[in-house]
Amino acid sequence: MTARTLLRDLALFPDRLDPAAEVDEMLVTLLPGGSTVFRVTGAVIEDPGALGTRPVLRCVNDTIA
């Protein structure tokens, strides 16, 4: 994940796709240009693209479309 804007308390909830899934980090704050890698274990995610969408990927300052 690479931020284009400030992402405050970025969190990935892979268990919303598979209850057995776990992630290695939570509540990561990224400045513009900053990046992080989330490692998901414990499950097979059929659609990896879903990891980058709501409600799986969230942050405090995301907006509701």
PDB file of C-alpha atoms in Angstrom:
ATOM      1  CA  MET A   1       0.000   0.000   0.000  1.00  0.00           C
ATOM      2  CA  THR A   2       1.399   3.402  -0.978  1.00  0.00           C
ATOM      3  CA  ALA A   3      -0.334   6.556   0.228  1.00  0.00           C
ATOM      4  CA  ARG A   4      -1.184   9.447  -2.083  1.00  0.00           C
ATOM      5  CA  THR A   5      -2.544  11.447   0.860  1.00  0.00           C
ATOM      6  CA  LEU A   6      -2.319  11.162   4.639  1.00  0.00           C
ATOM      7  CA  LEU A   7      -3.808   7.827   5.709  1.00  0.00           C
ATOM      8  CA  ARG A   8      -4.477   7.821   9.421  1.00  0.00           C
ATOM      9  CA  ASP A   9      -4.880   4.491  11.223  1.00  0.00           C
ATOM     10  CA  LEU A  10      -5.019   2.400   8.059  1.00  0.00           C
ATOM     11  CA  ALA A  11      -6.380  -1.067   8.808  1.00  0.00           C
ATOM     12  CA  LEU A  12      -6.914  -4.218   6.778  1.00  0.00           C
ATOM     13  CA  PHE A  13      -9.713  -6.592   7.833  1.00  0.00           C
ATOM     14  CA  PRO A  14      -9.160  -9.769   5.751  1.00  0.00           C
ATOM     15  CA  ASP A  15     -11.420 -11.712   8.116  1.00  0.00           C
ATOM     16  CA  ARG A  16     -14.325  -9.974   6.384  1.00  0.00           C
ATOM     17  CA  LEU A  17     -13.461 -12.131   3.349  1.00  0.00           C
ATOM     18  CA  ASP A  18     -12.551 -15.297   5.260  1.00  0.00           C
ATOM     19  CA  PRO A  19     -13.018 -15.695   9.038  1.00  0.00           C
ATOM     20  CA  ALA A  20      -9.703 -17.594   9.321  1.00  0.00           C
ATOM     21  CA  ALA A  21      -7.634 -14.776   7.781  1.00  0.00           C
ATOM     22  CA  GLU A  22      -5.229 -12.754   9.918  1.00  0.00           C
ATOM     23  CA  VAL A  23      -3.099  -9.695   9.157  1.00  0.00           C
ATOM     24  CA  ASP A  24       0.306  -8.866  10.636  1.00  0.00           C
ATOM     25  CA  GLU A  25      -0.222  -5.108  11.206  1.00  0.00           C
ATOM     26  CA  MET A  26      -3.060  -2.777  12.123  1.00  0.00           C
ATOM     27  CA  LEU A  27      -3.568   0.946  12.554  1.00  0.00           C
ATOM     28  CA  VAL A  28      -0.698   2.110  10.356  1.00  0.00           C
ATOM     29  CA  THR A  29      -0.432   5.850   9.653  1.00  0.00           C
ATOM     30  CA  LEU A  30       1.142   6.760   6.315  1.00  0.00           C
ATOM     31  CA  LEU A  31       2.295  10.145   5.081  1.00  0.00           C
ATOM     32  CA  PRO A  32       1.931  10.941   1.362  1.00  0.00           C
ATOM     33  CA  GLY A  33       4.426   8.766  -0.526  1.00  0.00           C
ATOM     34  CA  GLY A  34       4.846   6.420   2.429  1.00  0.00           C
ATOM     35  CA  SER A  35       4.175   2.729   2.042  1.00  0.00           C
ATOM     36  CA  THR A  36       3.615  -0.456   3.992  1.00  0.00           C
ATOM     37  CA  VAL A  37       3.037  -4.137   3.291  1.00  0.00           C
ATOM     38  CA  PHE A  38       0.245  -6.067   4.953  1.00  0.00           C
ATOM     39  CA  ARG A  39       0.836  -9.813   5.200  1.00  0.00           C
ATOM     40  CA  VAL A  40      -2.334 -11.914   5.269  1.00  0.00           C
ATOM     41  CA  THR A  41      -2.120 -15.482   6.575  1.00  0.00           C
ATOM     42  CA  GLY A  42      -4.443 -18.293   7.550  1.00  0.00           C
ATOM     43  CA  ALA A  43      -6.761 -18.297   4.546  1.00  0.00           C
ATOM     44  CA  VAL A  44      -7.014 -18.482   0.797  1.00  0.00           C
ATOM     45  CA  ILE A  45      -8.425 -15.243  -0.579  1.00  0.00           C
ATOM     46  CA  GLU A  46     -10.251 -16.034  -3.836  1.00  0.00           C
ATOM     47  CA  ASP A  47     -10.302 -12.406  -5.007  1.00  0.00           C
ATOM     48  CA  PRO A  48      -7.102 -10.621  -3.888  1.00  0.00           C
ATOM     49  CA  GLY A  49      -8.439  -7.373  -5.378  1.00  0.00           C
ATOM     50  CA  ALA A  50     -11.104  -7.328  -2.680  1.00  0.00           C
ATOM     51  CA  LEU A  51      -8.376  -6.671  -0.106  1.00  0.00           C
ATOM     52  CA  GLY A  52      -8.082  -3.113  -1.409  1.00  0.00           C
ATOM     53  CA  THR A  53     -11.761  -2.235  -1.208  1.00  0.00           C
ATOM     54  CA  ARG A  54     -14.277  -1.246   1.424  1.00  0.00           C
ATOM     55  CA  PRO A  55     -15.118  -2.724   3.943  1.00  0.00           C
ATOM     56  CA  VAL A  56     -11.856  -4.718   4.015  1.00  0.00           C
ATOM     57  CA  LEU A  57      -9.428  -1.771   3.781  1.00  0.00           C
ATOM     58  CA  ARG A  58     -10.324   1.227   5.942  1.00  0.00           C
ATOM     59  CA  CYS A  59      -8.756   4.255   7.590  1.00  0.00           C
ATOM     60  CA  VAL A  60      -9.982   6.916   9.989  1.00  0.00           C
ATOM     61  CA  ASN A  61     -10.036   9.637   7.350  1.00  0.00           C
ATOM     62  CA  ASP A  62     -11.593   7.717   4.443  1.00  0.00           C
ATOM     63  CA  THR A  63     -14.661   9.230   2.860  1.00  0.00           C
ATOM     64  CA  ILE A  64     -18.043   7.762   2.157  1.00  0.00           C
ATOM     65  CA  ALA A  65     -18.912   7.923  -1.526  1.00  0.00           C
TER      66      ALA A  65
END
